[in-house]
Amino acid sequence: MALNNTSSGYNTPESELEGVLPVHPTAARRPHAIVVQSENTSYSDEYITASFQNRGAEVTVSNGQYIVNPTVQSFEFQTKRVPSKTGLMMIGVGGNNGTTLCATILANRHNMVWHTKEGIQQPNYIGSLLRASTVRIGTDPVTGKDVHVPVSDVLPMVHPNDLVLGGWDISSVALDKAMERARVLDYDLQRQVAPHLAVIGKPLPSIYYPDFIAANQEARADNLIPGNDKQAHLEHIRADIRKFKEDNGLDRIVVFWTANTERYSDIIPGVNDTADNLLASINSSHPEVSPSTLFAVAAILEGEPFVNGAPQNTFVPGVIQLAERHQSFIGGDDLKSGQTKLKSVLAEFLVNAGIKPLSIASYNHLGNNDGHNLSAERQFKSKEISKSSVVDDMVDANRLLYKAPEIGPKGVPVGKGEHPDHIVVIKYVPAVGDSKRAIDEYYSEIFCGGRNTISIFNECEDSLLATPLILDLTILTELLTRVKYRKMSGETKEFVPLYPVLSLLSYMLKAPLVKPGTDVVNSLNRQRNALESFLKACVGLESNSDLLLETRIW
């Protein structure tokens, strides 16, 4: 099954064209129009090449004094200018997120308009960091005003309308009927987009290991790759990827897990702790190899990126080592769409304002299939873990408010140290469907023993927040496969790919996967600044400076 940008098999009836609106700015096509005139940046027909100075500092603490040594490393970035013809293969394509993504891309591709109780609605990509937000690139020399451009215009990127769509699902329900089952989109849009989705038909058969997802999902599992041989399943998935790529003439495929949350996998020495042990465990059909890990291994072995949009620990140590071995890109975990995104902003605001959160209590209820699956204890535990770590780096950055962990006899910190009480609750309430309710209470210490309580109620269409994140993650992942770098001070002068773990995707993810041995950054502002700075570095621009020195001197 596949859906590309040229063949729908249906023509839009003339009656549907009445009142068609201009293409929304977030869906408009624009040529790459940023030209940096600098000795640091050069252009060829194939590449943009830019020099970049990575400035930092090394800090040594001695007798209560901080000794700071500024550092500078010189790099060159080389970005292939023409985006790859890209396919997006989703595991769970028949779920709420998968069907919503396919339907809304179709709506944007055909510029469908539809009727709601509020009036005429046009398709757009609101909610996408890349398509619907901007970045400051400098100032106008005449007016002195800041100049902003869409983030998607900083470097050449795939347009979401051009993605070729396909994937797997344990349910055999065709995508038009699966969209109807999800009850996310307005009826009039569903009516128009259904014939286009019907062309895709059924998802590809997937794999189902009952121990990893809730028992309440068994009724859906009627579209399965046969047998229990995990090596055979791996080869089947790899063949699916190759066929999809060949049939659609693709340069690149991003494989994306948007299926049910799995339970956490146990990390077992000799089973999934190294690449070789993991491959041997797949060959022997070891019970602790999860479906998501199997899909990740298939993508890595095919040289295609894999992104995990759910909270389970898909990337066991053996997967990360295998990605390093094959220089194949991976990213995750868990889409950050609503409550956790807000938490990463508000917790940072409070701590940076010198206010001490004492407790953060988060409650959710929702009625879609994600909520149904999370009503099982082991699957909820995966979600609880990904949601609970979001404030850790803000706390670690301020030991004026929070006591540091004690240092053990070997000089290693014991535990986390002082930390806000943090609780997460998720309940399944079928009546509310995809309309998730999230309630948060932040209870904080303020000046001289005072207390402050902030309560937030958030109602949102879960899949309509998640879908733009899937698009952003897919498009950014494709871009990062086209970026190479070299250190100007090293012996190797060849450009090499980025490290396989794509931590630059962190802005869209609750529990960002990072290079082993490095700290996780959960601060939303720092994640956004890192991404902006990287995109600018690839065209030879400096990072944003909010110093605005010219406004503070004569």
Steps between C-alpha positions, in 0.01 A plus 500: 500500500623847419373845431712741301451853378394421146254213500180516700272327252222753570425845368357764730139568392430850378258551785789457743695782335245766584647747744851359476737724691860589414754253636562567867841665570610197705437273201637730228796399285792740495839468333801502729571872497761560773839593355774573753765728353800416713843346473363235738239373253529363148245355259527244224227332301515205739602636841485787747832509688543715811773562754401513864677587824366296793572715805481362851684495830671248725443565871713370787388551861790540740478619862164660434626685193377441145784495248350557152691433179316604182524247216454521125465212254486555125262296286368493148150381419402370158129471420366334186269756342236279339271319748463127453182353360378375834255238618351485848420148616307504827456208735143551617394681183138397564488669840385849591834666423565305180160557343494865608840559342406331171167682480638845577786466253241407237288799600800732464614334178160557335428824691163364611270730690229372729208622704501512880257660741741793512491547120734408214829340604809462283786254549824619654805389694437700817672329791811419297820655631649492149201620299323735743773672702776741405861571587683833517784522246604863545383860476391725215783753443252781426234457767702310759211258538555129549461278192337160555458210259314169536719237664441276197664763277840511674614188310335308215253256656245248377152647464255286702267479198774308316536219754409157367291333768469139607554264788392210715220433748379201701144599397380418149252789488554706184622854562177675399306290752778533758476880468127473563566276802746754645237778510764776489418701186185690407244295309508720189879458472470125555238483224729670249824326593357146535518412126869595494575292810305209353758482221761399757278226637623280783825552690781250461484212751691570820637300793316441825664369816220504762737531794605851394167685459178495698276193476214727395670545159464134402164555328668731249781260416371341178769617256816319603816368344456127561701284739706562812849503344644844575781459248239430232303804618815713473565386144134558409512860625829565320344368178200732553733799530697407188183440296339827610817687408531333160130518409487874569842597365612639836842624608423483871249340738435610857355216707287640783348322801159655574341178621399398852722565799683184598613394844863565583743232385731351758867567425658156528874433462554265209159581349469866398803671652713492184428500127622144450305369799184674378532354149555155652195548721289587197629190326399286797164682541582607856182614679655829616538639145210741453319583174630859501858380546454258211378781273791720610751225417335446160529870415862518618600196294332658195687825560181697562431729800268382777310733737318378809192709580401296807648483853629143522874426498517387138865606487653239726884522508532246220291718266714807563818300440354357180410851377856612570638200312288568191506881532122493478293770668263452794296742710244498781324465741131590543324788325492817712177673405309649793537459875869408502594777256328753724666348807846536346428871456324578828742305722793679338325836541445440872852378573660776290288755686647375827175331604521149641243247375431258785258275315366453149183291469380408150170332420374394155196326365425410140287253309686405184676167443821641646313557825352152478845343466643718780229378738718189544754542780819393317429722199413795728834453675685573173305825461550594865877464466519720187280771656673503839856591397411825326604733786824328598746725317329820624539378859863395446581847366399677825659364815414824682141376517554123505762312702750309290525123536744364753832381365574134559832350610619467139420862419179409315172682585247284686146547365357821355520722804209724599223497242137615474236238576376403155200280427333407169153345468332385176143369487298352215162672449347375171238776477753780430664318206806677359428815702751464782464684829814588693504661845822616666573651839834668577548558872804717575692669779537876463654783705554436870292185535207604282321258272369537146265270307453509123227277353458441128218328312580403141257346252639398163443268205785262568560385142477852357789602726700184433469491119707817431772359727520184290540718192769715663692196621483337157606810309782587742625142495518505120686833512754369752581208269619761247729689741863403542781669694873504550725635774748747360758411766489124447707280278196377305394751237211296363144603582326240718136450607366620833497265798218244456295608805314810380473699822414811294147356483460557876257792471225262385571220750421441869799279580768598249746233393854639522850379437597253776686674779356847433238686701137521389370853444126533565479880504278591206680832447841334489372231263357763265815713518719198422296419189494861380874536560576181306288601200668840495846346533431297185462825300779688679291720729570569866259388769233740618636781712246654733768729636386761244815692577428764238194608700694534825792719393537847344 
